[in-house]
Coordinates of C-alpha atoms in Angstrom, one line a residue:
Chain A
X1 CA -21.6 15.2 -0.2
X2 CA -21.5 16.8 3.0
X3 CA -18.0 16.6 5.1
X4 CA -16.1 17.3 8.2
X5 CA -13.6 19.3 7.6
X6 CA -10.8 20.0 10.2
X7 CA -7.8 22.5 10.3
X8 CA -4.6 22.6 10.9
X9 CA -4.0 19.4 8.7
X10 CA -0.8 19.6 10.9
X11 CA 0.6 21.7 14.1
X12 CA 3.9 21.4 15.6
X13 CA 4.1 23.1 18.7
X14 CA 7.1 23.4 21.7
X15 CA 6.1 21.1 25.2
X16 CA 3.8 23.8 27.4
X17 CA 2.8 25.6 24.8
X18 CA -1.6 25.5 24.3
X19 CA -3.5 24.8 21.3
X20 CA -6.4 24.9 19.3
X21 CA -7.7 22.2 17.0
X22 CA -10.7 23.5 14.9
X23 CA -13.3 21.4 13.3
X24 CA -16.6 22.1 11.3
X25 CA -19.3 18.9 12.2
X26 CA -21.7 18.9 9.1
X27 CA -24.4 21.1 9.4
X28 CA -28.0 19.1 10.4
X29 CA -25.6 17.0 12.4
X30 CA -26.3 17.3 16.5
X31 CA -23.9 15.6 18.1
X32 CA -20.0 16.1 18.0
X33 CA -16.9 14.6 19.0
X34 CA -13.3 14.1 19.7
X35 CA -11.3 11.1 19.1
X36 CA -7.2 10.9 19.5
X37 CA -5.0 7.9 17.4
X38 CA -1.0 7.8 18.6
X39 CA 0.5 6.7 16.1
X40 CA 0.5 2.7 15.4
X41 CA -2.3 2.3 18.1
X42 CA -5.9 2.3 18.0
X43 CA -8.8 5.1 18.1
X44 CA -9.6 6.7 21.7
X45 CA -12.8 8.4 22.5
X46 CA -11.9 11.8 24.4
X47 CA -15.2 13.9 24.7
X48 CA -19.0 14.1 23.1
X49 CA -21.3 16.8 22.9
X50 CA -24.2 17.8 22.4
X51 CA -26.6 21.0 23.0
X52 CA -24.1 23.0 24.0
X53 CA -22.2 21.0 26.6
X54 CA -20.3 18.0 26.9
X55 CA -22.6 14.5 27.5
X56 CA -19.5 12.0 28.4
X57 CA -15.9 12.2 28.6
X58 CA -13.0 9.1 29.0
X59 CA -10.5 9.1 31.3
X60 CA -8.2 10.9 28.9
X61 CA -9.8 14.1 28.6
X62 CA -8.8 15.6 31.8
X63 CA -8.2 19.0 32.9
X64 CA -6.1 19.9 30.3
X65 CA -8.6 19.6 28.1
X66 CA -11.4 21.6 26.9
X67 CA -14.4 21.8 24.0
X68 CA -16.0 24.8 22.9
X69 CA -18.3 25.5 19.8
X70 CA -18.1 28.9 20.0
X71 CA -19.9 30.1 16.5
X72 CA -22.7 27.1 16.3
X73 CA -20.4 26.2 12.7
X74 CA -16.8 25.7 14.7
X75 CA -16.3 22.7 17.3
X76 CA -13.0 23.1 18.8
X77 CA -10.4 20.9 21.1
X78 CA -8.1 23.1 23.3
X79 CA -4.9 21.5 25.0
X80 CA -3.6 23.0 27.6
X81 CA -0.1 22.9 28.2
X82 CA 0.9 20.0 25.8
X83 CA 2.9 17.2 26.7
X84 CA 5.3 15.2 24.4
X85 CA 2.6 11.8 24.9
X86 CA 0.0 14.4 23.3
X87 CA 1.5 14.1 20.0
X88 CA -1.4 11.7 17.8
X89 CA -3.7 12.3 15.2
X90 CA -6.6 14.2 16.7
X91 CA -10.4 13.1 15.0
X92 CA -13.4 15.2 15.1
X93 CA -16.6 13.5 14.4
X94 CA -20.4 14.4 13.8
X95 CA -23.6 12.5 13.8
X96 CA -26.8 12.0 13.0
X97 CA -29.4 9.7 13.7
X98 CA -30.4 7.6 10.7
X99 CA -33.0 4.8 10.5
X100 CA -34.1 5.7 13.5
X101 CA -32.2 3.8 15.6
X102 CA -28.5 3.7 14.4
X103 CA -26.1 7.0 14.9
X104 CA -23.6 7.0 12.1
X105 CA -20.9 8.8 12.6
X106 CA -18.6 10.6 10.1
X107 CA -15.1 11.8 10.5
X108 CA -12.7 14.6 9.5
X109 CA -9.5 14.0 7.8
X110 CA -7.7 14.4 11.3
X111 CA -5.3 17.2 12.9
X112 CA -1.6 15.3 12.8
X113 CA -0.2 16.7 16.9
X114 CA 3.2 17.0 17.5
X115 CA 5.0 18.0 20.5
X116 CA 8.2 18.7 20.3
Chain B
X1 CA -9.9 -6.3 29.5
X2 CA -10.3 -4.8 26.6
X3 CA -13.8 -3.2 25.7
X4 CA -13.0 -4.3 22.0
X5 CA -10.8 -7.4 21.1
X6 CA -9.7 -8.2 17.5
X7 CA -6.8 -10.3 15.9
X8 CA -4.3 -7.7 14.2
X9 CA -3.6 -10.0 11.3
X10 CA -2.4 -9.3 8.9
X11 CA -5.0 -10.9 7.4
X12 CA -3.3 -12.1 3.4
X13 CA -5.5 -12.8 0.5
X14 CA -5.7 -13.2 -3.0
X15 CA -8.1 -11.2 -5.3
X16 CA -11.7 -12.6 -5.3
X17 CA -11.2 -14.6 -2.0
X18 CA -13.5 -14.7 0.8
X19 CA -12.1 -13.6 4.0
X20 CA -13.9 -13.1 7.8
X21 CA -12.9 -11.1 10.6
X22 CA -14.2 -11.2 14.4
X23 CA -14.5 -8.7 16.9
X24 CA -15.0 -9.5 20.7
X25 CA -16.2 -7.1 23.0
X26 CA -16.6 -7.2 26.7
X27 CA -19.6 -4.9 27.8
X28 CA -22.9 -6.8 27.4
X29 CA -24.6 -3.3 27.5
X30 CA -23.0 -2.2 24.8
X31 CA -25.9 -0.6 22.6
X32 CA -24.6 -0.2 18.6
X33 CA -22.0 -2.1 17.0
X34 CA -20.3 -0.6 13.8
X35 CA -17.5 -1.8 11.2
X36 CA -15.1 0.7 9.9
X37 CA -12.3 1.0 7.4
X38 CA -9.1 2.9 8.2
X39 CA -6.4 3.5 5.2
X40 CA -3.1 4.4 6.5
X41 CA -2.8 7.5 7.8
X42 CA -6.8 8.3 7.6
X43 CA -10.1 8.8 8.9
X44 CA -11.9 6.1 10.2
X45 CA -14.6 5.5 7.3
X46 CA -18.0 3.8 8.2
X47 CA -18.4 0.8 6.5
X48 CA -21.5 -0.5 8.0
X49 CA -23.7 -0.5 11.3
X50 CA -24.3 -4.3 12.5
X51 CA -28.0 -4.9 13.5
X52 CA -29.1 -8.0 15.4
X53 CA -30.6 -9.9 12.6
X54 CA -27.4 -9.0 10.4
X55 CA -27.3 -7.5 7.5
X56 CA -25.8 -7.1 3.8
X57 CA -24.5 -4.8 1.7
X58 CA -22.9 -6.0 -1.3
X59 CA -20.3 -8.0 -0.5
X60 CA -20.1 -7.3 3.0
X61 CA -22.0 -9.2 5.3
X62 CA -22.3 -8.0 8.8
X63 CA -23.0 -10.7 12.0
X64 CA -24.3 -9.8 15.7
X65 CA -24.3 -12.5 18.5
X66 CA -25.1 -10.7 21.8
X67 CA -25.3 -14.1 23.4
X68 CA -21.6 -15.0 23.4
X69 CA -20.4 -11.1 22.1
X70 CA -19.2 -10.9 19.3
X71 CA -19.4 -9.4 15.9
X72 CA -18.2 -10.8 12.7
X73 CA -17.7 -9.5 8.9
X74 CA -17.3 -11.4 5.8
X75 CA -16.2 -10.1 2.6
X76 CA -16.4 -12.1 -0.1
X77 CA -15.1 -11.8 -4.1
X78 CA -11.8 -9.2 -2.3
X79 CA -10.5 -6.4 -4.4
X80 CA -7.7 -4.9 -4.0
X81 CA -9.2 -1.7 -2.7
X82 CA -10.6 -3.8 0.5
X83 CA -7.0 -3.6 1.6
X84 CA -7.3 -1.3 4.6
X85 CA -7.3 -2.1 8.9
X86 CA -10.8 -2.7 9.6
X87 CA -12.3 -1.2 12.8
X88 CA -14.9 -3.0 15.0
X89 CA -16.4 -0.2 16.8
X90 CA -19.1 -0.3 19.9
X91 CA -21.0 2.4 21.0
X92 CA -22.3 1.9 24.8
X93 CA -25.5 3.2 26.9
X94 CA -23.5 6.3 27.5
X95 CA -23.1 7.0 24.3
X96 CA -18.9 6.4 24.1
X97 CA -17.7 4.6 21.3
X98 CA -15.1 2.7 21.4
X99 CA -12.4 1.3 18.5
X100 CA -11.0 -2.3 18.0
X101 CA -7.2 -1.9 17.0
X102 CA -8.4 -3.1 14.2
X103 CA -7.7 -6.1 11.8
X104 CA -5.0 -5.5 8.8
X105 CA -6.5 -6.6 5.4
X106 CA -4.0 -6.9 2.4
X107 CA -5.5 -8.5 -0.6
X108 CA -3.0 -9.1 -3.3
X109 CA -3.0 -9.9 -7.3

């Protein structure tokens, strides 16, 4: 069965420093996505996309934040400058249309954040 | 307010009990309406979409009422592997989804 698959499983990274959180949406899918989870609290939507450019975005993803798919496979999250209150699980999710009326979306394993 | 409202449990059951969660949400426009599973320390896992007339699959039963907004999910006969945090999730006319905290399920033998 068809997955999304997400890498690093885990980055630890110094306070300022930038990175990259890489994800591979499954393949027919059209529409992508970034959630966040700190740690004992609940899933936050950060960013969609779709055709090439982002379609909404919560108050969390600000300026420090970007998405890119730079290969049509990859679908990647770059922080800028991480904080310590960045450190979460970080989900990427795909979708697809099914039924004709209900998106489903499915999830990666996640990319554990910390900032130290 | 919350978008999405749910009691946190936990939510303490023996095997082959029938147990019910609800999920409140605030945004009458809100467009698609989801239940998920979480096991610790994991993906989110669809469970099943919610449609108006509700709907069934196996022993998971899946209620909308738009009128007074909420969403509701009973699983009946519990098995040990239903022991998870369930996720009422909402997806609104802008196409942002967003995630109960989620309701803590631990069925025991």
């Amino acid at each position: 069965e068809p997955e999304v698959t997400q890498t690093p499983s885990h980055q630890v990274t110094q306070m300022g420093q930038e990175v990259i959180l890489r994800c591979v949406p499954i393949s027919n899918h059209l529409y992508f996505y970034w959630y966040r989870q700190i740690l004992g609290q609940k899933v936050e939507f950060l960013v969609s996309f779709y055709n090439n450019e982002i379609s909404e975005k919560s108050e969390i993803f600000d300026d420090q934040f970007s998405v890119e798919r730079p290969d049509g496979s990859n679908f990647t999250l770059k922080i800028r400058s991480t904080k310590l209150e960045d450190s979460a699980m970080y989900f990427c999710a795909s979708s697809v249309w099914e039924r004709g009326d209900q998106e489903t979306q499915y999830f990666g394993p996640g990319t554990r954040l910390l900032v130290l | 307010r919350k978008e999405v409202e749910q009691d946190p449990g936990p939510f303490n059951v023996p095997e082959g009990a029938t147990v019910a969660f609800n999920c409140t949400y605030s945004n009458s426009a809100s467009q698609s309406f989801f239940w998920y599973r979480q096991d610790c320390r994991k993906e989110p896992k669809l469970l099943m979409s919610v449609y108006s007339s509700g709907n069934e699959d196996g022993r998971f039963t899946a209620q909308l009422n738009r009128a007074s907004q909420y969403i509701s999910l009973l699983i009946r006969d519990s098995k040990l592997s239903d022991s998870a945090t369930y996720l009422c999730v909402l997806r609104d006319n802008f196409n942002k989804f967003y995630f109960g905290s989620g309701t803590k399920l631990n069925v025991k033998p």
